[in-house]
Short mmCIF file of C-alpha atoms and ligand atoms in Angstrom, two decimals:
data_model
loop_
_atom_site.label_atom_id
_atom_site.label_comp_id
_atom_site.label_asym_id
_atom_site.label_seq_id
_atom_site.Cartn_x
_atom_site.Cartn_y
_atom_site.Cartn_z
CA SER A 1 2.54 12.51 21.58
CA GLN A 2 2.74 9.99 18.73
CA SER A 3 2.17 6.99 20.98
CA GLN A 4 -1.13 8.41 22.21
CA GLN A 5 -2.48 8.18 18.69
CA MET A 6 -1.55 4.52 18.32
CA ARG A 7 -2.92 1.26 19.67
CA LEU A 8 -0.03 -1.14 19.45
CA VAL A 9 -0.72 -4.88 19.30
CA THR A 10 1.25 -7.85 18.02
CA PHE A 11 -0.23 -9.49 14.94
CA SER A 12 0.65 -11.41 11.82
CA LEU A 13 1.37 -9.02 8.95
CA ASP A 14 1.02 -11.68 6.22
CA GLU A 15 -2.37 -12.69 7.59
CA GLN A 16 -3.48 -9.06 7.67
CA ILE A 17 -2.55 -8.53 4.03
CA ARG A 18 -4.36 -11.73 2.97
CA ARG A 19 -7.46 -10.56 4.83
CA VAL A 20 -7.39 -7.16 3.15
CA ILE A 21 -7.17 -8.79 -0.28
CA VAL A 22 -10.19 -10.93 0.56
CA ALA A 23 -12.09 -7.92 1.93
CA ILE A 24 -11.64 -5.92 -1.28
CA GLN A 25 -12.46 -8.85 -3.56
CA PRO A 26 -15.42 -6.92 -5.09
CA GLN A 27 -12.89 -4.46 -6.51
CA TRP A 28 -10.78 -7.06 -8.32
CA SER A 29 -12.54 -10.36 -9.03
CA ALA A 30 -15.07 -9.07 -11.57
CA ARG A 31 -12.21 -7.43 -13.50
CA ASN A 32 -10.23 -10.67 -13.60
CA ILE A 33 -7.34 -9.12 -11.75
CA ARG A 34 -5.13 -11.74 -10.08
CA PHE A 35 -2.77 -11.61 -7.14
CA LYS A 36 0.56 -13.36 -6.86
CA LEU A 37 1.58 -13.54 -3.23
CA ASN A 38 4.99 -14.18 -1.75
CA LEU A 39 4.29 -13.53 1.91
CA LYS A 40 6.76 -14.54 4.58
CA THR A 41 5.37 -15.06 8.08
CA VAL A 42 6.04 -11.88 10.05
CA ARG A 43 4.78 -10.84 13.45
CA LEU A 44 4.70 -7.12 14.03
CA LEU A 45 3.99 -4.75 16.89
CA ALA A 46 1.95 -1.99 15.29
CA ASP A 47 -1.42 -0.28 15.08
CA GLN A 48 -3.51 -2.95 13.40
CA ASP A 49 -6.37 -0.70 12.23
CA GLN A 50 -4.01 1.91 10.84
CA LEU A 51 -1.95 -0.65 8.92
CA ASN A 52 -5.17 -2.17 7.64
CA GLN A 53 -5.91 1.23 6.12
CA VAL A 54 -2.43 1.33 4.58
CA TRP A 55 -2.81 -1.96 2.69
CA THR A 56 -6.43 -1.22 1.78
CA ASN A 57 -5.45 2.01 0.09
CA ILE A 58 -2.27 0.84 -1.62
CA LEU A 59 -3.90 -2.36 -2.88
CA GLY A 60 -7.01 -0.39 -3.85
CA ASN A 61 -4.86 1.94 -5.93
CA SER A 62 -3.09 -1.00 -7.59
CA ILE A 63 -6.45 -2.45 -8.58
CA LYS A 64 -7.97 0.87 -9.66
CA PHE A 65 -5.07 1.73 -11.95
CA SER A 66 -4.65 -1.80 -13.39
CA LYS A 67 -6.11 -2.98 -16.65
CA ASP A 68 -8.69 -5.78 -16.54
CA GLY A 69 -6.86 -9.10 -16.35
CA GLY A 70 -3.83 -7.50 -14.72
CA VAL A 71 -1.57 -9.17 -12.17
CA ILE A 72 -0.59 -7.63 -8.84
CA ASN A 73 2.44 -9.00 -7.02
CA VAL A 74 2.64 -8.65 -3.26
CA SER A 75 5.71 -9.72 -1.33
CA ILE A 76 6.95 -9.51 2.23
CA LYS A 77 10.65 -9.65 2.98
CA GLN A 78 11.94 -9.73 6.51
CA ASP A 79 15.22 -8.25 7.59
CA ILE A 80 16.86 -8.28 11.01
CA LYS A 81 15.36 -4.97 12.01
CA SER A 82 12.70 -4.29 9.42
CA VAL A 83 10.09 -5.75 7.14
CA THR A 84 9.54 -4.65 3.56
CA VAL A 85 6.23 -5.00 1.72
CA ARG A 86 6.26 -4.51 -2.06
CA ILE A 87 3.02 -4.08 -3.98
CA SER A 88 3.59 -4.15 -7.68
CA ASP A 89 1.04 -3.62 -10.45
CA THR A 90 1.19 -3.59 -14.25
CA GLY A 91 -1.18 -0.66 -14.56
CA ILE A 92 -1.02 2.83 -16.07
CA GLY A 93 2.02 3.94 -14.08
CA ILE A 94 2.91 7.41 -12.76
CA SER A 95 5.12 10.00 -14.45
CA LEU A 96 8.32 11.01 -12.68
CA GLU A 97 6.89 14.49 -12.11
CA ASP A 98 3.74 13.10 -10.48
CA GLN A 99 5.66 10.56 -8.39
CA LYS A 100 7.00 13.50 -6.37
CA ARG A 101 3.46 14.64 -5.54
CA ILE A 102 1.29 11.55 -4.96
CA PHE A 103 1.74 11.71 -1.18
CA GLU A 104 0.32 15.25 -1.05
CA ARG A 105 -3.25 15.66 0.19
CA PHE A 106 -5.83 15.81 -2.62
CA PHE A 107 -3.25 15.17 -5.34
CA LYS A 108 -4.46 13.10 -8.29
CA ALA A 109 -2.28 12.55 -11.32
CA ASP A 110 -3.57 13.27 -14.81
CA ARG A 111 -6.69 15.41 -14.32
CA SER A 112 -8.19 14.21 -17.58
CA HIS A 113 -8.49 10.71 -16.14
CA SER A 114 -9.46 11.56 -12.58
CA ARG A 115 -13.18 11.49 -13.33
CA LYS A 116 -12.81 7.96 -14.66
CA TYR A 117 -11.02 6.65 -11.57
CA GLY A 118 -12.72 8.54 -8.76
CA GLY A 119 -11.32 9.00 -5.25
CA SER A 120 -10.36 12.12 -3.33
CA GLY A 121 -6.58 11.97 -3.54
CA MET A 122 -6.31 11.59 0.23
CA GLY A 123 -5.39 7.90 0.43
CA LEU A 124 -1.63 8.09 0.08
CA ALA A 125 -1.35 11.20 2.26
CA ILE A 126 -3.00 9.22 5.08
CA VAL A 127 -0.85 6.17 4.27
CA LYS A 128 2.31 8.24 4.48
CA GLN A 129 1.24 9.70 7.81
CA ILE A 130 0.56 6.23 9.25
CA VAL A 131 3.86 4.85 8.00
CA SER A 132 5.67 7.87 9.51
CA LEU A 133 3.93 7.32 12.86
CA HIS A 134 5.38 3.79 12.77
CA GLU A 135 8.80 5.26 11.96
CA GLY A 136 8.75 3.44 8.65
CA ASP A 137 9.34 4.51 5.10
CA ILE A 138 7.33 4.51 1.88
CA ARG A 139 8.52 5.03 -1.68
CA VAL A 140 7.30 4.46 -5.18
CA GLU A 141 8.92 3.19 -8.36
CA SER A 142 6.95 3.60 -11.54
CA GLU A 143 7.15 3.67 -15.30
CA PRO A 144 4.25 5.25 -17.20
CA GLY A 145 2.43 2.59 -19.20
CA GLN A 146 4.35 -0.20 -17.45
CA GLY A 147 3.25 -0.23 -13.84
CA THR A 148 3.91 0.91 -10.31
CA THR A 149 5.61 -0.58 -7.26
CA VAL A 150 4.92 0.80 -3.81
CA ILE A 151 7.50 -0.19 -1.20
CA VAL A 152 6.73 0.10 2.51
CA THR A 153 9.40 -0.58 5.11
CA LEU A 154 8.47 -0.89 8.77
CA PRO A 155 10.75 -1.44 11.75
CA ILE A 156 10.18 -4.72 13.59
CA THR A 157 9.81 -3.77 17.22
CA THR A 158 9.02 -7.25 18.49
CA PRO A 159 11.50 -10.17 18.47
CA PRO A 160 10.76 -12.94 15.91
CA ASP A 161 9.49 -16.19 17.48
N1 LIG B 1 -0.74 2.09 -8.35
C1 LIG B 1 -0.93 3.28 -8.95
N2 LIG B 1 -0.88 3.36 -10.31
C2 LIG B 1 -1.05 4.55 -10.94
N3 LIG B 1 -1.31 5.72 -10.30
C3 LIG B 1 -1.36 5.69 -8.96
C4 LIG B 1 -1.18 4.48 -8.22
N4 LIG B 1 -1.29 4.77 -6.90
C5 LIG B 1 -1.54 6.09 -6.84
N5 LIG B 1 -1.57 6.66 -8.06
C6 LIG B 1 -1.79 8.10 -8.37
O1 LIG B 1 -1.64 8.83 -7.18
C7 LIG B 1 -2.84 9.55 -6.90
C8 LIG B 1 -3.03 9.68 -5.42
O2 LIG B 1 -3.37 8.41 -4.83
P1 LIG B 1 -4.30 8.40 -3.55
O3 LIG B 1 -4.48 7.00 -3.10
O4 LIG B 1 -3.74 9.38 -2.58
O5 LIG B 1 -5.66 9.03 -4.08
P2 LIG B 1 -6.89 8.37 -4.85
O6 LIG B 1 -6.75 6.88 -4.92
O7 LIG B 1 -7.03 9.11 -6.12
O8 LIG B 1 -8.10 8.75 -3.90
P3 LIG B 1 -8.48 8.07 -2.49
O9 LIG B 1 -7.35 7.15 -2.11
O10 LIG B 1 -8.62 9.22 -1.57
O11 LIG B 1 -9.75 7.34 -2.76
C9 LIG B 1 -3.93 8.79 -7.64
O12 LIG B 1 -5.05 9.60 -7.93
C10 LIG B 1 -3.19 8.36 -8.90
O13 LIG B 1 -3.13 9.43 -9.82
MG1 LIG B 2 -6.25 5.70 -3.19
#
C-alpha cells in the first residue's frame, strides 16, 4: 500500500526549504543567483526525506535553467486544508508543448540544449510520484524566455498549533 512506502513525521516545511537552499548553495552562489523567500511557518505531517527530494529537484531545476544573476522567488501559503509552495524563476522557460511532458520519465526539453544542462530527465517524474503519494498536486506555469513557476499543493494532515 501507499502508506508502507512512506515514513510520516511532523516537521516544519519552511525550515526544510531553507535547509535545502543552504545545502545546494554550491549550485547558486558562484553564479550570483539570489533567493527571495516569503515562507510562512507551516508544520506538516509528511515523508521528510521524500519532500526533501522534491524541493532539491525543483529548486535545482530553477537554478540550472536560470541565467547568472537571476532571482528565484519561493513562497509558502497556508490554507485551511492545504499548503501551497511556489518556486518561481526568471530562466529560459518551457514551451507550452514541453510543459505537457516534463513530468514524464527521461523527458528533457530542447535536445539541442540538453548537453549544456545535464541531468537525466528523471527529477520531475520522481517529484510527481512523491507529490501524488502525499495526495498533493503539482503544476507548472511558464513562458519561454521569461521564466517558470512550479506550484506544489499538499494537504495539511496535522492541525496547526
Ligand atoms: N525551472 C525550469 N526552467 C526551464 N526548464 C525546466 C525547468 N524545470 C524543468 N525544466 C525542463 O524539464 C525537463 C525535465 O526536468 P527534470 O527535473 O525531470 O529533469 P532534469 O533536471 O533534466 O534531470 P534530473 O532532474 O534527472 O537531473 C528539464 O530537462 C528541462 O528541460
Ligand atoms: Mg531536475
